[in-house]
Amino acid sequence: MRLELIPLPVSDVDRAIGFYADQLGFTLNHDVQPSEGVRVVQLTPQGSGCSVGFGTGLDVYAGEPGSVRGLHLVVEDLTEARTELLRRGVEVGEIHDFGGGVRGASFSDPDGNSIELQEMAWRKGATF
């Protein structure tokens, strides 16, 4: 089994696409309207096997916008990733050292779904 899609509840699909694609740099895989009132959007972080999805007209997207907490985006270099997101206009918090070689910095999407950039010291180079 592989986890390949995490549905995110958002209030404005186009605004969410702008955030995840333009600001975070995710690849827009799908933006389709298979029937009246139904829209399905899927985006994938560079190098990830798991995507996020949102849209309209399906129960899977009916959650409260901003209710998802603690998605983790694992990066090889936290300082570099944070700097790049700040440059793209994402309001990323300060870097925190959680101990054991784990560091992180948090931010939220426009609806308040929270995301943590995470760096683990042992996942560098070929082990990343």
CSV table of N, CA, C and O in Angstrom, one decimal:
chain,number,residue,atom,x,y,z
A,1,MET,N,0.8,-1.2,0.0
A,1,MET,CA,0.0,0.0,0.0
A,1,MET,C,0.9,1.2,0.0
A,1,MET,O,1.9,1.3,0.7
A,2,ARG,N,0.4,2.3,-0.7
A,2,ARG,CA,1.1,3.5,-0.7
A,2,ARG,C,0.1,4.6,-0.6
A,2,ARG,O,-1.0,4.6,-1.2
A,3,LEU,N,0.4,5.6,0.3
A,3,LEU,CA,-0.4,6.8,0.4
A,3,LEU,C,-0.1,7.7,-0.8
A,3,LEU,O,1.1,8.1,-1.0
A,4,GLU,N,-1.1,8.0,-1.6
A,4,GLU,CA,-0.8,8.8,-2.8
A,4,GLU,C,-1.6,10.1,-2.9
A,4,GLU,O,-1.3,10.9,-3.8
A,5,LEU,N,-2.6,10.3,-2.1
A,5,LEU,CA,-3.4,11.5,-2.2
A,5,LEU,C,-4.0,11.9,-0.9
A,5,LEU,O,-4.5,11.1,-0.2
A,6,ILE,N,-3.8,13.2,-0.5
A,6,ILE,CA,-4.4,13.8,0.7
A,6,ILE,C,-5.4,14.9,0.3
A,6,ILE,O,-4.9,15.9,-0.3
A,7,PRO,N,-6.7,14.6,0.5
A,7,PRO,CA,-7.6,15.7,0.1
A,7,PRO,C,-7.5,16.8,1.1
A,7,PRO,O,-7.4,16.6,2.3
A,8,LEU,N,-7.6,18.0,0.6
A,8,LEU,CA,-7.5,19.2,1.5
A,8,LEU,C,-8.8,20.0,1.3
A,8,LEU,O,-9.2,20.3,0.1
A,9,PRO,N,-9.4,20.4,2.4
A,9,PRO,CA,-10.6,21.3,2.2
A,9,PRO,C,-10.2,22.7,2.0
A,9,PRO,O,-9.4,23.3,2.8
A,10,VAL,N,-10.6,23.3,0.9
A,10,VAL,CA,-10.3,24.7,0.7
A,10,VAL,C,-11.6,25.5,0.3
A,10,VAL,O,-12.5,24.9,-0.2
A,11,SER,N,-11.6,26.8,0.5
A,11,SER,CA,-12.7,27.6,0.2
A,11,SER,C,-12.7,28.2,-1.2
A,11,SER,O,-13.8,28.5,-1.8
A,12,ASP,N,-11.6,28.3,-1.8
A,12,ASP,CA,-11.4,28.8,-3.2
A,12,ASP,C,-10.4,28.0,-4.0
A,12,ASP,O,-9.2,28.1,-3.7
A,13,VAL,N,-10.9,27.2,-4.9
A,13,VAL,CA,-10.0,26.3,-5.6
A,13,VAL,C,-8.9,27.1,-6.4
A,13,VAL,O,-7.8,26.7,-6.4
A,14,ASP,N,-9.3,28.1,-7.1
A,14,ASP,CA,-8.3,28.8,-7.9
A,14,ASP,C,-7.2,29.5,-7.0
A,14,ASP,O,-6.0,29.5,-7.4
A,15,ARG,N,-7.6,30.0,-5.9
A,15,ARG,CA,-6.7,30.6,-4.9
A,15,ARG,C,-5.7,29.5,-4.4
A,15,ARG,O,-4.5,29.7,-4.3
A,16,ALA,N,-6.3,28.3,-4.1
A,16,ALA,CA,-5.5,27.2,-3.6
A,16,ALA,C,-4.5,26.8,-4.7
A,16,ALA,O,-3.3,26.5,-4.4
A,17,ILE,N,-4.9,26.7,-6.0
A,17,ILE,CA,-4.0,26.3,-7.0
A,17,ILE,C,-2.9,27.3,-7.1
A,17,ILE,O,-1.7,27.0,-7.2
A,18,GLY,N,-3.2,28.6,-7.0
A,18,GLY,CA,-2.1,29.6,-7.0
A,18,GLY,C,-1.1,29.5,-5.9
A,18,GLY,O,0.1,29.6,-6.1
A,19,PHE,N,-1.6,29.1,-4.7
A,19,PHE,CA,-0.7,28.9,-3.6
A,19,PHE,C,0.2,27.7,-3.8
A,19,PHE,O,1.4,27.8,-3.7
A,20,TYR,N,-0.5,26.6,-4.0
A,20,TYR,CA,0.3,25.3,-4.1
A,20,TYR,C,1.2,25.2,-5.4
A,20,TYR,O,2.3,24.7,-5.3
A,21,ALA,N,0.7,25.7,-6.5
A,21,ALA,CA,1.5,25.7,-7.7
A,21,ALA,C,2.5,26.8,-7.8
A,21,ALA,O,3.7,26.6,-8.0
A,22,ASP,N,2.1,28.1,-7.6
A,22,ASP,CA,2.9,29.2,-7.9
A,22,ASP,C,3.8,29.5,-6.7
A,22,ASP,O,5.0,29.8,-6.8
A,23,GLN,N,3.3,29.4,-5.5
A,23,GLN,CA,4.1,29.8,-4.3
A,23,GLN,C,4.9,28.6,-3.8
A,23,GLN,O,6.1,28.8,-3.4
A,24,LEU,N,4.3,27.4,-3.7
A,24,LEU,CA,5.1,26.2,-3.2
A,24,LEU,C,5.8,25.5,-4.3
A,24,LEU,O,6.7,24.7,-4.0
A,25,GLY,N,5.4,25.7,-5.5
A,25,GLY,CA,6.1,25.0,-6.6
A,25,GLY,C,5.7,23.6,-6.9
A,25,GLY,O,6.4,22.9,-7.6
A,26,PHE,N,4.5,23.2,-6.4
A,26,PHE,CA,4.0,21.9,-6.7
A,26,PHE,C,3.6,21.8,-8.2
A,26,PHE,O,3.2,22.8,-8.8
A,27,THR,N,3.7,20.6,-8.8
A,27,THR,CA,3.3,20.4,-10.1
A,27,THR,C,1.8,20.2,-10.2
A,27,THR,O,1.2,19.4,-9.4
A,28,LEU,N,1.1,21.0,-11.1
A,28,LEU,CA,-0.3,20.8,-11.3
A,28,LEU,C,-0.6,19.6,-12.2
A,28,LEU,O,-0.3,19.7,-13.4
A,29,ASN,N,-1.0,18.5,-11.6
A,29,ASN,CA,-1.2,17.2,-12.4
A,29,ASN,C,-2.6,17.2,-13.1
A,29,ASN,O,-2.7,16.7,-14.2
A,30,HIS,N,-3.6,17.6,-12.4
A,30,HIS,CA,-5.0,17.6,-12.9
A,30,HIS,C,-5.8,18.8,-12.5
A,30,HIS,O,-5.7,19.2,-11.4
A,31,ASP,N,-6.5,19.3,-13.4
A,31,ASP,CA,-7.6,20.3,-13.1
A,31,ASP,C,-8.7,20.0,-14.1
A,31,ASP,O,-8.6,20.5,-15.2
A,32,VAL,N,-9.6,19.2,-13.7
A,32,VAL,CA,-10.7,18.7,-14.6
A,32,VAL,C,-12.0,19.0,-14.0
A,32,VAL,O,-12.2,19.0,-12.8
A,33,GLN,N,-13.0,19.1,-14.9
A,33,GLN,CA,-14.4,19.2,-14.5
A,33,GLN,C,-15.2,18.1,-15.2
A,33,GLN,O,-15.7,18.3,-16.3
A,34,PRO,N,-15.2,16.9,-14.6
A,34,PRO,CA,-15.8,15.7,-15.3
A,34,PRO,C,-17.3,15.8,-15.5
A,34,PRO,O,-17.9,15.1,-16.3
A,35,SER,N,-18.0,16.7,-14.7
A,35,SER,CA,-19.4,16.8,-14.8
A,35,SER,C,-19.8,18.2,-14.2
A,35,SER,O,-19.0,18.8,-13.5
A,36,GLU,N,-21.0,18.6,-14.4
A,36,GLU,CA,-21.5,19.9,-13.9
A,36,GLU,C,-21.3,20.0,-12.4
A,36,GLU,O,-21.8,19.1,-11.7
A,37,GLY,N,-20.7,21.0,-11.9
A,37,GLY,CA,-20.5,21.2,-10.5
A,37,GLY,C,-19.4,20.4,-9.8
A,37,GLY,O,-19.2,20.6,-8.6
A,38,VAL,N,-18.7,19.6,-10.6
A,38,VAL,CA,-17.6,18.8,-10.0
A,38,VAL,C,-16.3,19.3,-10.6
A,38,VAL,O,-16.1,19.4,-11.9
A,39,ARG,N,-15.3,19.6,-9.8
A,39,ARG,CA,-14.0,20.0,-10.2
A,39,ARG,C,-13.0,19.2,-9.4
A,39,ARG,O,-13.1,19.1,-8.1
A,40,VAL,N,-12.0,18.6,-10.0
A,40,VAL,CA,-11.0,17.8,-9.3
A,40,VAL,C,-9.6,18.3,-9.7
A,40,VAL,O,-9.3,18.4,-10.9
A,41,VAL,N,-8.9,18.7,-8.7
A,41,VAL,CA,-7.5,19.3,-8.8
A,41,VAL,C,-6.6,18.4,-8.0
A,41,VAL,O,-6.8,18.1,-6.9
A,42,GLN,N,-5.4,18.2,-8.6
A,42,GLN,CA,-4.4,17.4,-7.9
A,42,GLN,C,-3.0,18.0,-8.2
A,42,GLN,O,-2.7,18.3,-9.4
A,43,LEU,N,-2.2,18.2,-7.2
A,43,LEU,CA,-0.9,18.8,-7.3
A,43,LEU,C,0.1,17.9,-6.5
A,43,LEU,O,-0.3,17.4,-5.5
A,44,THR,N,1.3,17.9,-7.0
A,44,THR,CA,2.3,17.0,-6.4
A,44,THR,C,3.6,17.8,-6.1
A,44,THR,O,4.1,18.5,-7.0
A,45,PRO,N,4.1,17.7,-4.9
A,45,PRO,CA,5.4,18.4,-4.6
A,45,PRO,C,6.5,17.7,-5.4
A,45,PRO,O,6.5,16.5,-5.7
A,46,GLN,N,7.5,18.5,-5.8
A,46,GLN,CA,8.6,17.9,-6.6
A,46,GLN,C,9.3,16.7,-5.9
A,46,GLN,O,9.6,16.8,-4.7
A,47,GLY,N,9.4,15.6,-6.6
A,47,GLY,CA,10.0,14.4,-6.0
A,47,GLY,C,9.1,13.6,-5.1
A,47,GLY,O,9.6,12.6,-4.5
A,48,SER,N,7.9,13.9,-4.9
A,48,SER,CA,7.0,13.2,-3.9
A,48,SER,C,6.2,12.2,-4.6
A,48,SER,O,5.8,12.3,-5.8
A,49,GLY,N,5.9,11.1,-3.9
A,49,GLY,CA,5.0,10.1,-4.4
A,49,GLY,C,3.5,10.3,-3.9
A,49,GLY,O,2.6,9.6,-4.2
A,50,CYS,N,3.3,11.4,-3.2
A,50,CYS,CA,2.0,11.7,-2.6
A,50,CYS,C,1.6,13.1,-3.0
A,50,CYS,O,2.4,14.1,-3.0
A,51,SER,N,0.4,13.3,-3.4
A,51,SER,CA,-0.2,14.5,-3.9
A,51,SER,C,-1.2,15.1,-3.0
A,51,SER,O,-1.7,14.4,-2.1
A,52,VAL,N,-1.5,16.3,-3.1
A,52,VAL,CA,-2.7,16.9,-2.5
A,52,VAL,C,-3.8,17.1,-3.5
A,52,VAL,O,-3.5,17.3,-4.7
A,53,GLY,N,-5.0,17.1,-3.1
A,53,GLY,CA,-6.1,17.3,-4.0
A,53,GLY,C,-7.2,18.1,-3.3
A,53,GLY,O,-7.4,18.1,-2.1
A,54,PHE,N,-7.9,18.9,-4.1
A,54,PHE,CA,-9.0,19.6,-3.7
A,54,PHE,C,-9.9,19.9,-4.8
A,54,PHE,O,-9.6,19.6,-6.0
A,55,GLY,N,-11.1,20.4,-4.6
A,55,GLY,CA,-12.0,20.7,-5.7
A,55,GLY,C,-13.4,21.0,-5.1
A,55,GLY,O,-13.6,21.4,-4.0
A,56,THR,N,-14.4,20.7,-5.9
A,56,THR,CA,-15.8,20.9,-5.6
A,56,THR,C,-16.7,19.8,-6.0
A,56,THR,O,-16.3,19.0,-6.9
A,57,GLY,N,-17.9,19.7,-5.4
A,57,GLY,CA,-18.9,18.8,-5.9
A,57,GLY,C,-18.7,17.3,-5.4
A,57,GLY,O,-19.5,16.5,-5.8
A,58,LEU,N,-17.7,17.0,-4.6
A,58,LEU,CA,-17.5,15.6,-4.2
A,58,LEU,C,-17.4,15.7,-2.6
A,58,LEU,O,-16.8,16.6,-2.1
A,59,ASP,N,-18.0,14.6,-2.0
A,59,ASP,CA,-18.0,14.6,-0.5
A,59,ASP,C,-16.5,14.6,0.0
A,59,ASP,O,-16.3,15.2,1.1
A,60,VAL,N,-15.6,14.1,-0.7
A,60,VAL,CA,-14.2,14.1,-0.2
A,60,VAL,C,-13.6,15.5,0.0
A,60,VAL,O,-12.7,15.7,0.8
A,61,TYR,N,-14.2,16.5,-0.6
A,61,TYR,CA,-13.8,17.9,-0.5
A,61,TYR,C,-14.7,18.7,0.4
A,61,TYR,O,-14.5,19.9,0.5
A,62,ALA,N,-15.6,18.1,1.1
A,62,ALA,CA,-16.6,18.8,1.9
A,62,ALA,C,-16.2,19.2,3.3
A,62,ALA,O,-17.0,19.7,4.0
A,63,GLY,N,-15.0,18.9,3.7
A,63,GLY,CA,-14.5,19.3,5.0
A,63,GLY,C,-14.5,20.8,5.2
A,63,GLY,O,-14.6,21.6,4.3
A,64,GLU,N,-14.2,21.1,6.5
A,64,GLU,CA,-14.1,22.5,6.8
A,64,GLU,C,-12.8,23.1,6.3
A,64,GLU,O,-11.7,22.6,6.7
A,65,PRO,N,-12.8,24.1,5.5
A,65,PRO,CA,-11.5,24.7,5.0
A,65,PRO,C,-10.7,25.1,6.2
A,65,PRO,O,-11.1,25.7,7.1
A,66,GLY,N,-9.4,24.7,6.1
A,66,GLY,CA,-8.4,25.0,7.1
A,66,GLY,C,-8.4,24.0,8.2
A,66,GLY,O,-7.7,24.2,9.2
A,67,SER,N,-9.1,22.9,8.1
A,67,SER,CA,-9.1,22.0,9.2
A,67,SER,C,-8.0,20.9,9.3
A,67,SER,O,-7.8,20.2,10.2
A,68,VAL,N,-7.2,20.9,8.2
A,68,VAL,CA,-6.1,19.9,8.1
A,68,VAL,C,-4.9,20.5,8.9
A,68,VAL,O,-4.5,21.6,8.7
A,69,ARG,N,-4.3,19.7,9.7
A,69,ARG,CA,-3.2,20.1,10.5
A,69,ARG,C,-2.0,19.2,10.4
A,69,ARG,O,-2.1,18.0,10.3
A,70,GLY,N,-0.8,19.8,10.2
A,70,GLY,CA,0.4,19.1,10.3
A,70,GLY,C,0.9,18.3,9.2
A,70,GLY,O,1.6,17.3,9.3
A,71,LEU,N,0.5,18.7,7.9
A,71,LEU,CA,1.1,18.0,6.8
A,71,LEU,C,2.6,18.3,6.9
A,71,LEU,O,3.0,19.4,7.2
A,72,HIS,N,3.4,17.3,6.6
A,72,HIS,CA,4.9,17.5,6.6
A,72,HIS,C,5.4,17.4,5.2
A,72,HIS,O,5.2,16.5,4.4
A,73,LEU,N,6.2,18.4,4.8
A,73,LEU,CA,7.0,18.4,3.6
A,73,LEU,C,8.4,18.3,4.0
A,73,LEU,O,9.0,19.2,4.6
A,74,VAL,N,9.0,17.1,3.7
A,74,VAL,CA,10.4,16.8,4.1
A,74,VAL,C,11.3,17.4,3.1
A,74,VAL,O,11.1,17.2,1.9
A,75,VAL,N,12.3,18.1,3.6
A,75,VAL,CA,13.3,18.8,2.7
A,75,VAL,C,14.7,18.4,3.1
A,75,VAL,O,14.9,18.0,4.2
A,76,GLU,N,15.6,18.4,2.2
A,76,GLU,CA,17.0,18.1,2.5
A,76,GLU,C,17.7,19.2,3.2
A,76,GLU,O,18.5,19.0,4.1
A,77,ASP,N,17.4,20.5,2.8
A,77,ASP,CA,18.0,21.7,3.4
A,77,ASP,C,16.9,22.6,3.9
A,77,ASP,O,16.3,23.3,3.0
A,78,LEU,N,16.6,22.6,5.1
A,78,LEU,CA,15.5,23.5,5.7
A,78,LEU,C,15.7,24.9,5.5
A,78,LEU,O,14.8,25.7,5.0
A,79,THR,N,16.9,25.4,5.7
A,79,THR,CA,17.2,26.8,5.6
A,79,THR,C,17.0,27.3,4.1
A,79,THR,O,16.4,28.3,3.9
A,80,GLU,N,17.5,26.5,3.2
A,80,GLU,CA,17.3,26.8,1.8
A,80,GLU,C,15.9,26.8,1.4
A,80,GLU,O,15.4,27.7,0.7
A,81,ALA,N,15.1,25.8,1.8
A,81,ALA,CA,13.7,25.6,1.4
A,81,ALA,C,12.9,26.8,2.0
A,81,ALA,O,12.1,27.4,1.3
A,82,ARG,N,13.2,27.1,3.3
A,82,ARG,CA,12.5,28.2,3.9
A,82,ARG,C,12.8,29.6,3.2
A,82,ARG,O,11.9,30.3,3.0
A,83,THR,N,14.0,29.8,2.9
A,83,THR,CA,14.4,31.0,2.2
A,83,THR,C,13.7,31.1,0.9
A,83,THR,O,13.2,32.2,0.5
A,84,GLU,N,13.6,30.0,0.1
A,84,GLU,CA,12.9,30.0,-1.2
A,84,GLU,C,11.4,30.3,-1.0
A,84,GLU,O,10.9,31.1,-1.8
A,85,LEU,N,10.8,29.7,0.0
A,85,LEU,CA,9.4,30.0,0.2
A,85,LEU,C,9.1,31.4,0.6
A,85,LEU,O,8.2,32.1,0.2
A,86,LEU,N,10.0,32.0,1.5
A,86,LEU,CA,9.9,33.4,1.8
A,86,LEU,C,10.0,34.3,0.6
A,86,LEU,O,9.2,35.2,0.4
A,87,ARG,N,10.9,33.9,-0.3
A,87,ARG,CA,11.1,34.7,-1.5
A,87,ARG,C,9.8,34.6,-2.4
A,87,ARG,O,9.5,35.6,-3.0
A,88,ARG,N,9.1,33.5,-2.3
A,88,ARG,CA,7.9,33.4,-3.1
A,88,ARG,C,6.7,33.9,-2.4
A,88,ARG,O,5.5,33.8,-2.9
A,89,GLY,N,6.9,34.6,-1.2
A,89,GLY,CA,5.8,35.2,-0.5
A,89,GLY,C,5.0,34.4,0.5
A,89,GLY,O,4.0,34.8,1.0
A,90,VAL,N,5.6,33.2,0.8
A,90,VAL,CA,4.9,32.4,1.8
A,90,VAL,C,5.4,32.8,3.2
A,90,VAL,O,6.6,33.0,3.4
A,91,GLU,N,4.5,33.0,4.1
A,91,GLU,CA,4.9,33.4,5.5
A,91,GLU,C,5.2,32.2,6.3
A,91,GLU,O,4.4,31.5,6.9
A,92,VAL,N,6.5,31.9,6.3
A,92,VAL,CA,7.0,30.7,7.0
A,92,VAL,C,7.6,31.1,8.4
A,92,VAL,O,8.3,32.1,8.4
A,93,GLY,N,7.3,30.4,9.4
A,93,GLY,CA,7.8,30.7,10.7
A,93,GLY,C,9.3,30.5,10.9
A,93,GLY,O,9.9,30.0,10.0
A,94,GLU,N,9.8,30.8,12.0
A,94,GLU,CA,11.2,30.6,12.3
A,94,GLU,C,11.5,29.1,12.4
A,94,GLU,O,10.6,28.3,12.6
A,95,ILE,N,12.8,28.8,12.2
A,95,ILE,CA,13.2,27.4,12.3
A,95,ILE,C,13.3,27.0,13.8
A,95,ILE,O,13.8,27.7,14.6
A,96,HIS,N,12.8,25.8,14.0
A,96,HIS,CA,12.8,25.2,15.4
A,96,HIS,C,13.6,23.9,15.3
A,96,HIS,O,13.5,23.1,14.4
A,97,ASP,N,14.5,23.7,16.4
A,97,ASP,CA,15.2,22.5,16.5
A,97,ASP,C,14.4,21.6,17.5
A,97,ASP,O,14.2,21.9,18.6
A,98,PHE,N,14.0,20.5,17.0
A,98,PHE,CA,13.2,19.5,17.8
A,98,PHE,C,14.0,18.5,18.5
A,98,PHE,O,13.5,17.7,19.2
A,99,GLY,N,15.3,18.5,18.2
A,99,GLY,CA,16.2,17.6,18.8
A,99,GLY,C,16.4,16.3,17.9
A,99,GLY,O,15.6,16.1,17.0
A,100,GLY,N,17.4,15.6,18.2
A,100,GLY,CA,17.6,14.3,17.5
A,100,GLY,C,17.9,14.5,16.0
A,100,GLY,O,17.7,13.6,15.2
A,101,GLY,N,18.4,15.7,15.6
A,101,GLY,CA,18.6,16.0,14.2
A,101,GLY,C,17.4,16.4,13.4
A,101,GLY,O,17.5,16.5,12.2
A,102,VAL,N,16.3,16.7,14.1
A,102,VAL,CA,15.1,17.1,13.4
A,102,VAL,C,14.9,18.6,13.6
A,102,VAL,O,14.9,19.1,14.7
A,103,ARG,N,14.7,19.3,12.5
A,103,ARG,CA,14.4,20.8,12.5
A,103,ARG,C,13.1,21.0,11.7
A,103,ARG,O,12.9,20.3,10.8
A,104,GLY,N,12.4,22.1,12.0
A,104,GLY,CA,11.2,22.4,11.2
A,104,GLY,C,10.9,23.8,11.2
A,104,GLY,O,11.4,24.6,12.0
A,105,ALA,N,10.0,24.2,10.3
A,105,ALA,CA,9.4,25.6,10.2
A,105,ALA,C,8.0,25.4,9.7
A,105,ALA,O,7.8,24.7,8.7
A,106,SER,N,7.1,26.1,10.3
A,106,SER,CA,5.7,25.9,9.9
A,106,SER,C,5.1,27.1,9.1
A,106,SER,O,5.6,28.2,9.2
A,107,PHE,N,4.1,26.8,8.3
A,107,PHE,CA,3.3,27.8,7.6
A,107,PHE,C,1.9,27.3,7.4
A,107,PHE,O,1.6,26.1,7.6
A,108,SER,N,1.0,28.1,6.8
A,108,SER,CA,-0.3,27.6,6.5
A,108,SER,C,-0.7,28.1,5.1
A,108,SER,O,-0.1,29.0,4.6
A,109,ASP,N,-1.6,27.3,4.5
A,109,ASP,CA,-2.1,27.7,3.2
A,109,ASP,C,-3.1,28.9,3.4
A,109,ASP,O,-3.4,29.2,4.6
A,110,PRO,N,-3.7,29.5,2.4
A,110,PRO,CA,-4.6,30.6,2.6
A,110,PRO,C,-5.8,30.3,3.4
A,110,PRO,O,-6.4,31.2,4.0
A,111,ASP,N,-6.2,29.0,3.5
A,111,ASP,CA,-7.4,28.7,4.3
A,111,ASP,C,-7.0,28.3,5.7
A,111,ASP,O,-7.9,28.2,6.6
A,112,GLY,N,-5.7,28.1,6.0
A,112,GLY,CA,-5.3,27.8,7.4
A,112,GLY,C,-4.9,26.3,7.6
A,112,GLY,O,-4.6,25.9,8.7
A,113,ASN,N,-4.9,25.5,6.5
A,113,ASN,CA,-4.4,24.2,6.6
A,113,ASN,C,-2.9,24.3,6.9
A,113,ASN,O,-2.2,25.0,6.3
A,114,SER,N,-2.4,23.6,8.0
A,114,SER,CA,-1.1,23.9,8.4
A,114,SER,C,-0.1,22.8,7.9
A,114,SER,O,-0.4,21.7,7.7
A,115,ILE,N,1.1,23.3,7.6
A,115,ILE,CA,2.1,22.6,6.9
A,115,ILE,C,3.4,22.8,7.6
A,115,ILE,O,3.7,23.9,8.0
A,116,GLU,N,4.2,21.8,7.8
A,116,GLU,CA,5.5,21.8,8.4
A,116,GLU,C,6.6,21.4,7.5
A,116,GLU,O,6.5,20.3,6.9
A,117,LEU,N,7.6,22.3,7.2
A,117,LEU,CA,8.8,21.9,6.5
A,117,LEU,C,9.6,21.2,7.5
A,117,LEU,O,9.7,21.6,8.7
A,118,GLN,N,10.1,20.0,7.2
A,118,GLN,CA,10.9,19.2,8.1
A,118,GLN,C,12.2,18.8,7.5
A,118,GLN,O,12.2,18.3,6.4
A,119,GLU,N,13.3,18.9,8.2
A,119,GLU,CA,14.6,18.4,7.8
A,119,GLU,C,15.0,17.4,8.9
A,119,GLU,O,14.9,17.7,10.1
A,120,MET,N,15.5,16.2,8.4
A,120,MET,CA,16.1,15.2,9.3
A,120,MET,C,17.5,15.1,8.9
A,120,MET,O,17.8,14.7,7.8
A,121,ALA,N,18.4,15.3,9.9
A,121,ALA,CA,19.9,15.3,9.6
A,121,ALA,C,20.4,14.1,8.8
A,121,ALA,O,21.3,14.2,8.0
A,122,TRP,N,19.8,12.9,9.1
A,122,TRP,CA,20.3,11.7,8.5
A,122,TRP,C,19.8,11.5,7.1
A,122,TRP,O,20.2,10.5,6.4
A,123,ARG,N,18.9,12.3,6.6
A,123,ARG,CA,18.3,12.2,5.2
A,123,ARG,C,18.9,13.3,4.4
A,123,ARG,O,18.3,14.3,4.0
A,124,LYS,N,20.1,13.1,3.9
A,124,LYS,CA,20.9,14.0,3.1
A,124,LYS,C,21.4,13.2,1.9
A,124,LYS,O,21.7,12.0,2.0
A,125,GLY,N,21.6,14.0,0.8
A,125,GLY,CA,22.2,13.4,-0.4
A,125,GLY,C,21.5,12.1,-0.9
A,125,GLY,O,20.3,12.1,-1.1
A,126,ALA,N,22.2,11.0,-1.0
A,126,ALA,CA,21.6,9.8,-1.6
A,126,ALA,C,20.6,9.2,-0.6
A,126,ALA,O,19.7,8.5,-1.1
A,127,THR,N,20.6,9.5,0.7
A,127,THR,CA,19.6,8.9,1.6
A,127,THR,C,18.3,9.8,1.6
A,127,THR,O,17.4,9.4,2.3
A,128,PHE,N,18.3,10.9,0.9
A,128,PHE,CA,17.2,11.8,0.8
A,128,PHE,C,16.3,11.2,-0.2
A,128,PHE,O,15.4,11.0,-0.6
